């Protein structure tokens, strides 16, 4: 039987029935069989401070006590983890039990002792205190055992449960909301009295009743009364045995006695009816003479039984009572006696210390109210009866007059309830009370006061809705008893409120004020529908029937096992035999009901699962359709263009440069070739020696270009002469200024010429200058002759090209000699003197002589142009503006609502069913086939790759253990730094940030310590951290790498990447674009997965690792790498120098370390430094290995004065 504390089962009728049925179902089982013990459905519970090792030792002690074999510690902890109990059983960090005040005081005195004498005295007192507590517990244990075995004494223990356990409503988070902190929530008082060896009695009352000493005494008294009633059962059994052994004529009476004893044991007969049944069975008329009235037979009087029954077995249990005058107040024995054992004499002094009250000072308690069906008001009350001198002892039951004494500040409502309960218990009917002059006023006032003050026993002030019924009933009584007109509702309410305020005079805070009276007056005139709705909302959380419910549960519980687990049924064999078949049928019916309910609930749950799966599939289809519609609209917008927020900008024109050029052409007119200029630029200054084949190639290509564009084309050939310095050649400047033959001065900012010819002039031999000039003139003459052949129809003119300062040659002005070649067409634009104007657009092209030159030039030019265009430095026609495009797309973007799935999880290009649901339904035999068909049909359409999501997670204990292993470094040895480091003779040291590495070459041991810092006592190393390299070496691959790797102890490191989570360090190649080199991924330790993801975000979607292929991991979005061939890095042998150095560089520190030991170290791992560079095809990027490095994979925190051994 298990109830979720979040469910409101105790406040609904259905929940209460469920509780009773579960209790009845499990009442015939052992303690271990009651309830659902599956850890998955049980709440978490906390044990006192301790460890799981304490549980194992407790388990060993239990096995040794029962002489059973004991499992090993590993088996015990593995079972504890797998079974799920470790998640439910936790240990508190500190104890929540209350601490003994005496222990606290003595411990404080021991801690704060000023001298040895005071310390010894406090210790002696503390040990004596502990000895006394142990002695008390010994006495309790001995009396409890004696009460269970010998049964000659009665030992009981009373304790109450925390009221918050029954407080409604319950909050799942365990914290009360702020709006309800000041409100009083309904709760119960739950107290249990264990009568060792006899019974367990449970008592329940409302929280509004005070639970002081009177409540404890009352619980004790009722428990003792139950014990005495069971003693009567034993008496009846002894009587039956005695009659059966001596008198054979009493067979019917013997059977009745046994049946009566069984009914008493099964709690089916109220205690006050036992004597009446015995009197009817005996049939003796002497009781009528003594009692005088047949209706008085229900009175509790053992004197009558003593006069009727004269059997010795009964008489020995009946004590002839004398006047009880002197019972010590410290003894509770007198309080346990029934009413018939009290004194019948008047001379008992009431109220005197150490005296027990006489019969005319009678106490009425909560038990009598609850037993007679009254409301649960439990406060103590003393009722005094005045007796005249002429009346006898029996006249006390005629109740002629009475007076009331208040106890604990009682009010009139409790008094009237007590009086009526007492009179009804004495058998006085209501009609007889009305006929009596003394009681008629009491009954009338009882009816009126009850309707006025029936809520004054509560501890909180009632609301206006609570008081509505009170004043409504009081108004009705006033209208029936007075001659007031029925229409004067306001006057009647004023009179009732005045009477109520007089009644609750002791509780001034509860007096009804003007505002409350007006609210009650409005409620009295409200329609019935509104009042019913208000009552339903107000009474929703009030536990009005909780006390009766638990009381009924107790009575049902008694029918089965009884209140005491050690209760023996041997003496009640006839009861078991009579009820056995009925109980068996009840158990079978209950079990079949539970099985049917379980099957129905499973079927309903599976139908819900199938329905939710269908709904998720529909949501997925709807979502995909909406996404496709949105994408189609977006594509239409990009192609045709739309106006966004009053702007006429076209997305297509920004996204597709060629489309923009087309639109521009249509906007400004059709493109005209006569308006364009074509210049073929040939730079011989950078080519060094110019062979004849290159000259012939240049002549053919230039001729073809000039004849293709005869009117608007020209070729400029930069001759391979050394650059002249205009500062030393003023004559040349003057000649260039006076040139009238069309020499062109080209001034284009940003023109760059590279090569050794761009360097400054050196000091050379004049003869060499003369020889060079002759060679240059000869080269120039032959080139002019080749172009001026008549068949080519070309015109050649000399040209000098000047460069602005700080563009090509630093701060000096440089120039080069060149040739300008045009066609003979007289309409050629380059025949004019002015051919260049600012604002013109220039397009450049490069001719290459080999595929390798073409690939290199394409990569360099494209990367440079792309970087400049993206940063905005270079303005290219048609190049998209990324910032403007993203801003415009955001303005027109529409978010597609992502659906919320019930039993599925969205995956890339599909929808996967939660694996925990599949495993759960697959584990039920009756639903395996249906679940398999559903999942198979679903995966065929929505999850073709079979991706799994939502599988059972690793237990928290294992996850915590794994996390601890990753966070904590495993160290073998710890030494004092100042003591151990000087003893290392041959050592290498390396400083890495906040730590130092010390390698003992002789012992092959690596130590780590903190750098010297006087301000701190500890050092901390964060992981991952790149520590050192392994020096120089060579790469080998293929069969040679296989031969090298065959030597396990060799000095080699394999370049092989497996999982994407492995670590690496990236370097940037100089040929990469600026926006790639500016990423923050270079020079840092990160995983391959993060590195590739960051590069993809930067626009590099084609990134590969050298000699590796990328493979997707099945069932997840992760990927792994597979090596195409074996590659390893062979370390060079370390150079031995005569002068040994203690300090080493980070790149060569690992060259002397033994790699076999380094590979076995759990804290260090060999990773790689890689360079990101363009691939040979120019379509992507490659990660090429540079050198291996050692990394610290687990962090460390240690003391400054200690050194820790890594291996």
XYZ file of N, CA and C in Angstrom, residues 1097-1203:
321
model
N 31.146 27.648 -37.850
C 30.434 28.896 -37.579
C 31.082 30.090 -38.281
N 32.405 29.984 -38.537
C 33.108 31.065 -39.225
C 33.027 30.935 -40.744
N 32.341 29.924 -41.259
C 32.170 29.775 -42.709
C 32.999 28.684 -43.328
N 33.866 28.003 -42.569
C 34.700 26.931 -43.106
C 34.002 25.595 -42.840
N 33.246 25.151 -43.854
C 32.453 23.931 -43.672
C 33.182 22.697 -44.152
N 34.324 22.868 -44.822
C 35.068 21.721 -45.359
C 36.431 21.678 -44.681
N 36.455 21.160 -43.446
C 37.682 21.053 -42.655
C 37.990 19.574 -42.464
N 39.214 19.170 -42.766
C 39.635 17.781 -42.656
C 40.885 17.690 -41.820
N 41.121 16.500 -41.276
C 42.347 16.208 -40.544
C 43.236 15.379 -41.452
N 44.472 15.729 -41.495
C 45.406 15.088 -42.409
C 45.421 13.585 -42.191
N 45.266 12.842 -43.299
C 45.315 11.374 -43.320
C 44.243 10.752 -42.435
N 43.071 11.392 -42.295
C 41.942 10.869 -41.530
C 40.650 11.157 -42.294
N 39.677 10.311 -42.062
C 38.325 10.520 -42.592
C 37.355 10.655 -41.437
N 36.289 11.420 -41.656
C 35.284 11.665 -40.616
C 34.124 10.711 -40.826
N 33.682 10.053 -39.731
C 32.548 9.134 -39.764
C 31.554 9.542 -38.690
N 30.271 9.516 -39.039
C 29.206 9.831 -38.093
C 28.987 8.655 -37.141
N 28.752 8.975 -35.848
C 28.469 7.944 -34.865
C 27.013 7.540 -34.958
N 26.745 6.252 -35.006
C 25.375 5.760 -35.154
C 24.567 6.053 -33.897
N 23.376 6.602 -34.089
C 22.476 6.873 -32.978
C 22.715 8.183 -32.276
N 23.600 9.044 -32.788
C 23.837 10.334 -32.136
C 24.325 11.315 -33.182
N 24.464 12.579 -32.771
C 24.946 13.634 -33.654
C 26.454 13.792 -33.588
N 27.124 12.937 -32.859
C 28.565 13.023 -32.707
C 29.251 12.349 -33.901
N 30.561 12.526 -34.006
C 31.326 11.923 -35.090
C 32.663 11.477 -34.545
N 33.321 10.636 -35.289
C 34.633 10.129 -34.918
C 35.524 10.152 -36.155
N 36.833 9.897 -35.955
C 37.815 9.935 -37.040
C 38.412 8.548 -37.218
N 38.723 8.241 -38.454
C 39.324 6.965 -38.792
C 40.575 7.219 -39.616
N 41.718 6.668 -39.149
C 42.993 6.896 -39.825
C 43.049 6.100 -41.122
N 43.531 6.759 -42.203
C 43.662 6.087 -43.481
C 44.917 5.223 -43.548
N 45.978 5.644 -42.887
C 47.211 4.863 -42.847
C 47.962 5.228 -41.573
N 48.917 4.393 -41.232
C 49.674 4.594 -40.008
C 50.697 5.703 -40.200
N 50.735 6.632 -39.247
C 51.684 7.738 -39.228
C 52.188 7.884 -37.801
N 53.500 8.028 -37.660
C 54.050 8.223 -36.315
C 55.198 9.218 -36.384
N 55.455 9.825 -35.247
C 56.503 10.827 -35.086
C 57.639 10.192 -34.296
N 58.818 10.065 -34.934
C 59.971 9.431 -34.310
C 60.838 10.528 -33.701
N 61.055 10.447 -32.393
C 61.823 11.459 -31.688
C 63.309 11.284 -31.962
N 64.008 12.417 -32.091
C 65.469 12.385 -32.222
C 66.093 12.028 -30.877
N 67.249 11.433 -30.936
C 67.966 11.113 -29.713
C 68.413 12.393 -29.029
N 68.231 12.499 -27.702
C 68.635 13.743 -27.008
C 70.134 13.938 -27.055
N 70.536 15.157 -27.273
C 71.957 15.492 -27.325
C 72.525 15.551 -25.918
N 73.667 14.933 -25.743
C 74.335 14.934 -24.447
C 75.394 16.022 -24.441
N 75.242 16.904 -23.481
C 76.219 17.992 -23.338
C 77.026 17.787 -22.065
N 78.261 18.241 -22.105
C 79.115 18.109 -20.931
C 78.605 18.935 -19.761
N 78.023 20.079 -20.096
C 77.506 20.968 -19.048
C 76.014 20.735 -18.892
N 75.627 20.112 -17.807
C 74.210 19.797 -17.567
C 73.460 21.036 -17.087
N 72.296 21.234 -17.691
C 71.442 22.359 -17.312
C 70.226 21.846 -16.548
N 69.942 22.508 -15.441
C 68.777 22.095 -14.642
C 67.468 22.528 -15.282
N 67.463 23.727 -15.890
C 66.253 24.256 -16.509
C 66.215 23.877 -17.978
N 65.035 23.551 -18.459
C 64.848 23.128 -19.841
C 63.727 23.944 -20.458
N 63.731 24.011 -21.810
C 62.661 24.720 -22.506
C 61.431 23.832 -22.608
N 60.279 24.470 -22.842
C 59.028 23.715 -22.893
C 58.946 22.825 -24.115
N 59.635 23.180 -25.216
C 59.520 22.374 -26.439
C 60.388 21.120 -26.396
N 61.444 21.092 -25.557
C 62.356 19.943 -25.506
C 62.340 19.233 -24.167
N 61.448 19.612 -23.255
C 61.464 19.016 -21.913
C 61.170 17.507 -21.964
N 60.287 17.092 -22.866
C 59.907 15.684 -22.912
C 60.819 14.797 -23.699
N 61.931 15.346 -24.238
C 62.820 14.519 -25.050
C 63.555 13.474 -24.222
N 63.759 13.715 -22.921
C 64.456 12.763 -22.064
C 63.534 11.905 -21.215
N 62.244 12.110 -21.322
C 61.287 11.333 -20.522
C 61.022 9.993 -21.191
N 60.927 8.953 -20.384
C 60.617 7.617 -20.892
C 59.140 7.576 -21.275
N 58.872 7.304 -22.578
C 57.497 7.388 -23.063
C 56.614 6.284 -22.510
N 57.173 5.123 -22.199
C 56.355 4.025 -21.667
C 55.731 4.395 -20.332
N 56.475 5.114 -19.504
C 55.908 5.563 -18.228
C 54.905 6.687 -18.436
N 55.199 7.552 -19.394
C 54.289 8.668 -19.645
C 52.941 8.163 -20.162
N 52.937 7.083 -20.957
C 51.676 6.560 -21.490
C 50.814 5.940 -20.393
N 51.421 5.416 -19.343
C 50.654 4.797 -18.247
C 50.167 5.798 -17.219
N 50.600 7.050 -17.301
C 50.175 8.063 -16.324
C 48.729 8.454 -16.602
N 47.911 8.445 -15.573
C 46.489 8.758 -15.717
C 46.210 10.254 -15.717
N 47.182 11.054 -15.308
C 46.961 12.495 -15.216
C 47.515 13.251 -16.425
N 48.398 12.630 -17.185
C 48.982 13.237 -18.364
C 48.544 12.473 -19.605
N 48.417 13.192 -20.709
C 48.011 12.582 -21.968
C 48.761 13.264 -23.105
N 49.194 12.446 -24.089
C 49.922 12.970 -25.244
C 48.913 13.412 -26.294
N 48.941 14.694 -26.645
C 48.067 15.261 -27.670
C 48.931 15.888 -28.758
N 48.286 16.621 -29.673
C 48.991 17.141 -30.845
C 48.704 18.622 -31.030
N 49.766 19.292 -31.550
C 49.608 20.642 -32.068
C 49.414 20.544 -33.579
N 48.360 21.187 -34.090
C 48.002 21.113 -35.494
C 47.984 22.508 -36.097
N 48.316 22.567 -37.402
C 48.284 23.834 -38.124
C 47.127 23.800 -39.113
N 46.314 24.855 -39.103
C 45.210 24.992 -40.043
C 45.722 25.728 -41.279
N 45.657 25.071 -42.431
C 46.156 25.641 -43.665
C 45.264 25.227 -44.822
N 45.291 25.953 -45.958
C 44.479 25.562 -47.120
C 44.964 24.243 -47.697
N 43.995 23.439 -48.187
C 44.379 22.177 -48.802
C 44.936 22.403 -50.198
N 45.448 21.345 -50.811
C 46.088 21.468 -52.110
C 45.105 21.853 -53.213
N 43.862 21.355 -53.110
C 42.868 21.664 -54.129
C 42.310 23.062 -53.998
N 42.514 23.693 -52.854
C 42.001 25.039 -52.649
C 40.520 25.099 -52.351
N 39.907 23.970 -52.009
C 38.461 23.926 -51.730
C 38.132 23.883 -50.257
N 39.090 23.674 -49.402
C 38.820 23.567 -47.976
C 40.073 23.819 -47.170
N 40.048 23.332 -45.923
C 41.168 23.512 -45.014
C 41.581 22.160 -44.448
N 42.877 22.036 -44.173
C 43.436 20.820 -43.590
C 44.061 21.146 -42.241
N 43.945 20.197 -41.298
C 44.635 20.259 -40.013
C 45.833 19.333 -40.098
N 47.021 19.919 -40.183
C 48.255 19.168 -40.389
C 49.007 19.094 -39.067
N 49.493 17.904 -38.653
C 50.213 17.804 -37.380
C 51.558 18.507 -37.443
N 51.908 19.178 -36.342
C 53.204 19.865 -36.236
C 54.115 19.094 -35.292
N 53.680 18.929 -34.040
C 54.499 18.212 -33.072
C 53.598 17.731 -31.944
N 53.961 16.654 -31.258
C 53.191 16.179 -30.095
C 53.519 17.003 -28.863
N 52.526 17.093 -27.962
C 52.691 17.816 -26.698
C 52.049 16.988 -25.589
N 52.481 17.233 -24.354
C 51.916 16.578 -23.167
C 50.968 17.549 -22.478
N 49.797 17.032 -22.097
C 48.775 17.868 -21.464
C 48.381 17.275 -20.119
N 48.073 18.172 -19.186
C 47.525 17.787 -17.885
C 46.004 17.746 -18.012
N 45.419 16.562 -17.870
C 43.975 16.374 -18.097
C 43.146 16.490 -16.837
N 43.770 16.496 -15.645
C 43.024 16.595 -14.392
C 43.657 17.663 -13.521
N 42.805 18.510 -12.932
C 43.306 19.616 -12.139
C 43.938 19.165 -10.830
N 44.639 20.104 -10.191
C 45.363 19.794 -8.965
C 45.340 21.008 -8.051
N 45.178 20.747 -6.775
C 45.281 21.783 -5.744
C 46.132 21.227 -4.622
N 47.241 21.862 -4.320
C 48.158 21.349 -3.309
C 48.796 22.448 -2.509
N 49.643 22.055 -1.562
C 50.336 22.998 -0.691
C 51.639 23.442 -1.339
N 52.062 24.667 -0.998
C 53.252 25.231 -1.586
C 54.521 24.497 -1.145
N 54.517 23.976 0.062
C 55.730 23.346 0.592
C 55.785 21.854 0.299
N 54.950 21.349 -0.585
C 54.953 19.928 -0.905
C 55.062 19.733 -2.409
N 55.597 18.578 -2.801
C 55.681 18.195 -4.203
C 54.979 16.840 -4.381
